[in-house]
PDB file of N, CA and C in Angstrom:
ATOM      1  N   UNK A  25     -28.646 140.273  87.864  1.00 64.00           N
ATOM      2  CA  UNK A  25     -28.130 140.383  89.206  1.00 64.00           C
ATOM      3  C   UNK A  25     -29.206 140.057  90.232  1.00 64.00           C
ATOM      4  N   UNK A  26     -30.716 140.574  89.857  1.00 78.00           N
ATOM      5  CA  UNK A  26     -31.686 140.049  90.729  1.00 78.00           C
ATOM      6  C   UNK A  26     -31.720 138.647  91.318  1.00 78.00           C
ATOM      7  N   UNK A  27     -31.166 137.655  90.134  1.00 84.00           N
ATOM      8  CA  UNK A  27     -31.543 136.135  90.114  1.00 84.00           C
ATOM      9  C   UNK A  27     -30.314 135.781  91.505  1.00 84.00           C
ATOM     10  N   UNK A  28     -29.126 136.639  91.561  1.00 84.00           N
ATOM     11  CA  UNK A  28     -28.387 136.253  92.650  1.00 84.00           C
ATOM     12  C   UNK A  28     -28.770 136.843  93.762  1.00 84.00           C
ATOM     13  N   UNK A  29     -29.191 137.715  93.953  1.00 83.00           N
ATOM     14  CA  UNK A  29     -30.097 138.591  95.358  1.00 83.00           C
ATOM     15  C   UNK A  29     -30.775 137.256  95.653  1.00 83.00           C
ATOM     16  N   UNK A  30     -31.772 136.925  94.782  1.00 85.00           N
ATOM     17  CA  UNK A  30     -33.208 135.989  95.270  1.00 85.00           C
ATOM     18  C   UNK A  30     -32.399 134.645  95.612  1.00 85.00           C
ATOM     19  N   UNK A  31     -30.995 134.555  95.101  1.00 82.00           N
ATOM     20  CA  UNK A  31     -30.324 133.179  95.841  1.00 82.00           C
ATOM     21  C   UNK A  31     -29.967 133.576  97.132  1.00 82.00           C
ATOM     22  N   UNK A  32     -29.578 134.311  96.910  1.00 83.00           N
ATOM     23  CA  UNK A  32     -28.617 134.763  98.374  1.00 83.00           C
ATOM     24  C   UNK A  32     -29.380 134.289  99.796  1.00 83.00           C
ATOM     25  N   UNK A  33     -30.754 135.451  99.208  1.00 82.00           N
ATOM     26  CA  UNK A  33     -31.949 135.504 100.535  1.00 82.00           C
ATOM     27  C   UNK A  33     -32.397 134.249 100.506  1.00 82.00           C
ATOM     28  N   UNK A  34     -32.639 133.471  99.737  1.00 80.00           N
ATOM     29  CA  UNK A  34     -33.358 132.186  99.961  1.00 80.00           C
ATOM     30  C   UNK A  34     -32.657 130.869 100.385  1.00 80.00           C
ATOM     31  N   UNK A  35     -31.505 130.493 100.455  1.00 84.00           N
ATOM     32  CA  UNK A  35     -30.737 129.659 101.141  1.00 84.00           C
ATOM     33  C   UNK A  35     -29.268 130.268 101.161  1.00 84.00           C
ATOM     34  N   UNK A  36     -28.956 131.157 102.086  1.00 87.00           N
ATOM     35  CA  UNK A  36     -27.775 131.986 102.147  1.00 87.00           C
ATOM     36  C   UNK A  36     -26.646 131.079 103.539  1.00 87.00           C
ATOM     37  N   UNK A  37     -27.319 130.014 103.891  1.00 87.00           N
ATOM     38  CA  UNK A  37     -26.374 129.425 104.883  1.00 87.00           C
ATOM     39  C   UNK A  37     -26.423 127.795 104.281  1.00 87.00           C
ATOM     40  N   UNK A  38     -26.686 127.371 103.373  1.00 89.00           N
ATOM     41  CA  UNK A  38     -26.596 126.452 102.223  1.00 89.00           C
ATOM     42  C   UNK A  38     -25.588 127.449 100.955  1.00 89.00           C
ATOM     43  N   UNK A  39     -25.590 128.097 100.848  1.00 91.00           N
ATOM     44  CA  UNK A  39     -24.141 129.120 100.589  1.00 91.00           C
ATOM     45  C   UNK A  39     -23.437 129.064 100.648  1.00 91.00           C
ATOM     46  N   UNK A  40     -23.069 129.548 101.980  1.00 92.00           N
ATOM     47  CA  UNK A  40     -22.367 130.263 102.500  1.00 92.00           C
ATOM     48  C   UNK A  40     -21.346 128.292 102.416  1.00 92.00           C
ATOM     49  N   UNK A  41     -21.527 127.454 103.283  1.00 93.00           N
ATOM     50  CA  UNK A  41     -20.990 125.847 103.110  1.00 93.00           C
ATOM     51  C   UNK A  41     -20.507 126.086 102.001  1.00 93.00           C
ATOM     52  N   UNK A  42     -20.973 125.745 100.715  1.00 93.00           N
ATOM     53  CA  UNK A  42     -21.069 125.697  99.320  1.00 93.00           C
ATOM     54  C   UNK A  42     -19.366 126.401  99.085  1.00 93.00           C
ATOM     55  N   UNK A  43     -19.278 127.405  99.439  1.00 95.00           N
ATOM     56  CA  UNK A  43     -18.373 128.625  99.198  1.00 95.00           C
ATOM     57  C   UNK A  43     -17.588 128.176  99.558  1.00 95.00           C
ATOM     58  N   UNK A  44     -17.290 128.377 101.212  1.00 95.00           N
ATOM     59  CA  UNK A  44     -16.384 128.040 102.108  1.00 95.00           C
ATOM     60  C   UNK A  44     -15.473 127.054 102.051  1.00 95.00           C
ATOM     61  N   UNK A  45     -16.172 125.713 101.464  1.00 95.00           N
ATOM     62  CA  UNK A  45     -15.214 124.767 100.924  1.00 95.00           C
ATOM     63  C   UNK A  45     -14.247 124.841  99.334  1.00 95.00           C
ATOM     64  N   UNK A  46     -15.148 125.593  98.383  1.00 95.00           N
ATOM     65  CA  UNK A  46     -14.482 126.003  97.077  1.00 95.00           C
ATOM     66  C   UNK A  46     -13.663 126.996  97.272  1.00 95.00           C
ATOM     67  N   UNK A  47     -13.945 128.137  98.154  1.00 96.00           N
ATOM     68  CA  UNK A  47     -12.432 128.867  98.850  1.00 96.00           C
ATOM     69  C   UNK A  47     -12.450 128.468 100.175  1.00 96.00           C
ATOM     70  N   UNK A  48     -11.508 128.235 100.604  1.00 94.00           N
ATOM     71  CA  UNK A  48     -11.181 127.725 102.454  1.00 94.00           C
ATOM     72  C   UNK A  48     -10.705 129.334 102.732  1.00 94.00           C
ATOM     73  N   UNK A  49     -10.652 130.422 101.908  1.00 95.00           N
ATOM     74  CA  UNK A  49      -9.696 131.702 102.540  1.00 95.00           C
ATOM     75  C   UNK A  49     -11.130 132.378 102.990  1.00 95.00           C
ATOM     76  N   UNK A  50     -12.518 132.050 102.593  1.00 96.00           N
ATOM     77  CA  UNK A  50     -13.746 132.820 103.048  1.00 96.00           C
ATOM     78  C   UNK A  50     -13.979 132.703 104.067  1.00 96.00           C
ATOM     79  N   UNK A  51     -14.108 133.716 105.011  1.00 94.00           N
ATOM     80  CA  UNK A  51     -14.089 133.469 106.384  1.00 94.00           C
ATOM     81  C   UNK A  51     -15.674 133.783 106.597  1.00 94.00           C
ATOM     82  N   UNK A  52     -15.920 133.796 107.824  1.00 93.00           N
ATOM     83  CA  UNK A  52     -17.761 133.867 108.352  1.00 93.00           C
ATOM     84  C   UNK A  52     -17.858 135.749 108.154  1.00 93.00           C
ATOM     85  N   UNK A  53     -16.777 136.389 108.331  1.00 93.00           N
ATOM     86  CA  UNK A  53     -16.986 137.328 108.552  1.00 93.00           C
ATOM     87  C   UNK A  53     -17.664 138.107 107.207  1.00 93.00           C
ATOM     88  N   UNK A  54     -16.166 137.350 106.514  1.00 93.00           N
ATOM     89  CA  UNK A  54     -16.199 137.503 104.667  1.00 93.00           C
ATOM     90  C   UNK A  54     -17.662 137.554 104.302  1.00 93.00           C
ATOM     91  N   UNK A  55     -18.702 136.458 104.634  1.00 94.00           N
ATOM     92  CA  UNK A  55     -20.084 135.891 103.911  1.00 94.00           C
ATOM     93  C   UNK A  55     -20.575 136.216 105.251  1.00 94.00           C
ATOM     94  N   UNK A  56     -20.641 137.197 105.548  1.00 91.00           N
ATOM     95  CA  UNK A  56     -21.483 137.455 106.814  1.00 91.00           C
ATOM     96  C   UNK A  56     -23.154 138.819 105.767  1.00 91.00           C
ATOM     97  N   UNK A  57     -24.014 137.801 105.681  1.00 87.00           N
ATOM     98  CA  UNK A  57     -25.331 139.002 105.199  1.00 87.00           C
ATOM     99  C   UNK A  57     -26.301 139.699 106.225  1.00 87.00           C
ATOM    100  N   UNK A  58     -26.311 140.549 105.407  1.00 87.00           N
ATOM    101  CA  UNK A  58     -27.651 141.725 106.345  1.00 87.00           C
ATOM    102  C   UNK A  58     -28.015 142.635 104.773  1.00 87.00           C
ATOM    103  N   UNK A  59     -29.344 142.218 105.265  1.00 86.00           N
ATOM    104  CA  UNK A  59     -30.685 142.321 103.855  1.00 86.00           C
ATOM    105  C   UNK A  59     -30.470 144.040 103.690  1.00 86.00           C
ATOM    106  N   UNK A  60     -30.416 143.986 102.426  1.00 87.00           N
ATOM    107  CA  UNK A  60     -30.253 145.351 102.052  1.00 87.00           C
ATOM    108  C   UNK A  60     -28.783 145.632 102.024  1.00 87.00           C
ATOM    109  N   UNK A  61     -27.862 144.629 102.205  1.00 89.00           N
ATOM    110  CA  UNK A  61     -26.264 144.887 101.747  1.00 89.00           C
ATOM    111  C   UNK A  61     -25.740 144.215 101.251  1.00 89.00           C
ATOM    112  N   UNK A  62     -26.230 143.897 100.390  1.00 86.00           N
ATOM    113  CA  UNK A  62     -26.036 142.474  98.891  1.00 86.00           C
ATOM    114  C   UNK A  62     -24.986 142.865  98.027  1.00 86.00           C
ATOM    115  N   UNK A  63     -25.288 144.195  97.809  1.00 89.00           N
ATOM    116  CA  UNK A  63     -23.646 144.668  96.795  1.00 89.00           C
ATOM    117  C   UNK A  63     -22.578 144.953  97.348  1.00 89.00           C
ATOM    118  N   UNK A  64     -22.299 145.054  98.939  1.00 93.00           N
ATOM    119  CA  UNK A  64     -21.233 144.849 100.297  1.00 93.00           C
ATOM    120  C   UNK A  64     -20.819 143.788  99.981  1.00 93.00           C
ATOM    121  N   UNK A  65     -21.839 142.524 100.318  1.00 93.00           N
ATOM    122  CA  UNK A  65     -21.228 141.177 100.646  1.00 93.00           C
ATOM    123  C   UNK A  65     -20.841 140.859  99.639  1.00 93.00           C
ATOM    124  N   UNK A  66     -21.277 140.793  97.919  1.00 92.00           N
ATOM    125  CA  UNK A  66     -20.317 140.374  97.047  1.00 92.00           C
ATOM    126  C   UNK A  66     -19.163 141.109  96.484  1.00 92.00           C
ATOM    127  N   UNK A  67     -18.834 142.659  97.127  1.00 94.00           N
ATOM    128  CA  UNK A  67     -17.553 142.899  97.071  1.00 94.00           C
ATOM    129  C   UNK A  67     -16.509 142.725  97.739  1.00 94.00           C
ATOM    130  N   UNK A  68     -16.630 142.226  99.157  1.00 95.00           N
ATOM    131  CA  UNK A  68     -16.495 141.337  99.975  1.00 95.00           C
ATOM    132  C   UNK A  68     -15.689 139.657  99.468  1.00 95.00           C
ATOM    133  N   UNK A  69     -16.485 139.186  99.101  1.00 96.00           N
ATOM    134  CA  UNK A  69     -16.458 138.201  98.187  1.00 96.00           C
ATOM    135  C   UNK A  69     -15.232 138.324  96.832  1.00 96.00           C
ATOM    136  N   UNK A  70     -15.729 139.356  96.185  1.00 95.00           N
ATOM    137  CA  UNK A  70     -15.114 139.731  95.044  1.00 95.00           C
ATOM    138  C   UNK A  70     -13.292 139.638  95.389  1.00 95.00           C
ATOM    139  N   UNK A  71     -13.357 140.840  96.419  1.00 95.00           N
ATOM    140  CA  UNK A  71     -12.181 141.142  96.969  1.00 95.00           C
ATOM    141  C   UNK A  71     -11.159 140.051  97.323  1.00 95.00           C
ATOM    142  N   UNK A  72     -11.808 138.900  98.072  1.00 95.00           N
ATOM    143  CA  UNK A  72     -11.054 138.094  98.359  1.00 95.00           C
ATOM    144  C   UNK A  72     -10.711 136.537  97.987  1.00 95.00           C
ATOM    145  N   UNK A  73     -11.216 137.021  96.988  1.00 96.00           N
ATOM    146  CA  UNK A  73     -11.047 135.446  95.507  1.00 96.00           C
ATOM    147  C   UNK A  73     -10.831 135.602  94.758  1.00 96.00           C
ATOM    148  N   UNK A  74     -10.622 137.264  94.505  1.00 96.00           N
ATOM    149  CA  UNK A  74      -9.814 137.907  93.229  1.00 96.00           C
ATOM    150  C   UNK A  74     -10.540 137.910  91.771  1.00 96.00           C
ATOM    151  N   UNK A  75     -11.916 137.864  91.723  1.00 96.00           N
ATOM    152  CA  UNK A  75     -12.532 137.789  90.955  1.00 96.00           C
ATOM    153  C   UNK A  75     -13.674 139.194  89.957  1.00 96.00           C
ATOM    154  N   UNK A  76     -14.145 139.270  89.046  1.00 95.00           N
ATOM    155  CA  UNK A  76     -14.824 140.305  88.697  1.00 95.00           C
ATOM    156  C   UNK A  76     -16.488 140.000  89.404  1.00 95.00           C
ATOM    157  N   UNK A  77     -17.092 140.948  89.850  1.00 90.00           N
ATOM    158  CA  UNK A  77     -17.920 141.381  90.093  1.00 90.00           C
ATOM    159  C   UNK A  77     -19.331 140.147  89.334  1.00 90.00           C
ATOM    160  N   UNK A  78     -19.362 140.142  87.774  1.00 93.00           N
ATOM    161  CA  UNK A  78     -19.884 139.185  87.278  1.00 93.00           C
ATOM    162  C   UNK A  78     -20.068 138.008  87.689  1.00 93.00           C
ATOM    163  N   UNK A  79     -18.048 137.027  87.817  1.00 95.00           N
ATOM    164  CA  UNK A  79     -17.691 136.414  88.049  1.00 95.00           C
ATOM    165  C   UNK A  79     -18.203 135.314  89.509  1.00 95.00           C
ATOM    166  N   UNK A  80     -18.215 136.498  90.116  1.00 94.00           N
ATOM    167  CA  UNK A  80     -18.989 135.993  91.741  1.00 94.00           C
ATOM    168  C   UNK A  80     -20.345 135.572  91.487  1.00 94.00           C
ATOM    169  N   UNK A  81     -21.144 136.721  90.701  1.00 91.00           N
ATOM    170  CA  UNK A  81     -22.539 136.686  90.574  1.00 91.00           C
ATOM    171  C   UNK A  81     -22.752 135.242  89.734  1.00 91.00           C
ATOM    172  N   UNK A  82     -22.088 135.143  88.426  1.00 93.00           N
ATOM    173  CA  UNK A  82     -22.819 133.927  87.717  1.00 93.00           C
ATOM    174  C   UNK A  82     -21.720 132.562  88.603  1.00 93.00           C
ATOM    175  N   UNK A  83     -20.802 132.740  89.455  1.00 93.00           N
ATOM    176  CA  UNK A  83     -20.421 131.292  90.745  1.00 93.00           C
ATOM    177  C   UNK A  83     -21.942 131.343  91.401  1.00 93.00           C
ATOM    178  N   UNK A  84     -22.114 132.075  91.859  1.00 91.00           N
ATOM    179  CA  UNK A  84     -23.272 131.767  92.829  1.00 91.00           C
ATOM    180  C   UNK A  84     -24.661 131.351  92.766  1.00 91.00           C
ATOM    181  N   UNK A  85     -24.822 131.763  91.815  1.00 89.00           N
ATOM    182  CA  UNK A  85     -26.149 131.221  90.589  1.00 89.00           C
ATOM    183  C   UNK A  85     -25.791 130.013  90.146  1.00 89.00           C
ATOM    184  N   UNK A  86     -24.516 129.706  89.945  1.00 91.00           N
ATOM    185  CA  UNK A  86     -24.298 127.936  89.560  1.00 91.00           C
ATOM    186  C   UNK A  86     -24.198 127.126  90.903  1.00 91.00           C
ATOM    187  N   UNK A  87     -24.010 127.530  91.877  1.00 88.00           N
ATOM    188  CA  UNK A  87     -23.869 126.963  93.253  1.00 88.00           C
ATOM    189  C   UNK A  87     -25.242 126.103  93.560  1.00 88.00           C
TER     190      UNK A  87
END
């Protein structure tokens, strides 16, 4: 889970694009980060792509 934290923080608005087009339902609000609420934003995430928890983590690491 670390390896997706260290993505997040290190190009999180090269992301956030990335996302937005593979779901169009992610809104800014949806992928909106603030450091230290990493397990927020991917339940966030989770919630609204209908996906497991994992699921998000190893999308975003392939992103």
């Amino acid at each position: 889970m670390s390896a997706v934290m260290d993505r997040i923080k290190g190009n999180w608005n090269e992301l956030k694009g990335k996302m937005k087009q593979e779901y169009a339902e992610l809104t800014d609000d949806d992928l909106t980060y603030q450091e230290g609420q990493e397990d927020e934003l991917l339940g966030r995430i989770q919630q609204k792509i209908g996906k497991t928890k994992q699921e998000v983590s190893d999308w975003i690491e392939s992103l």
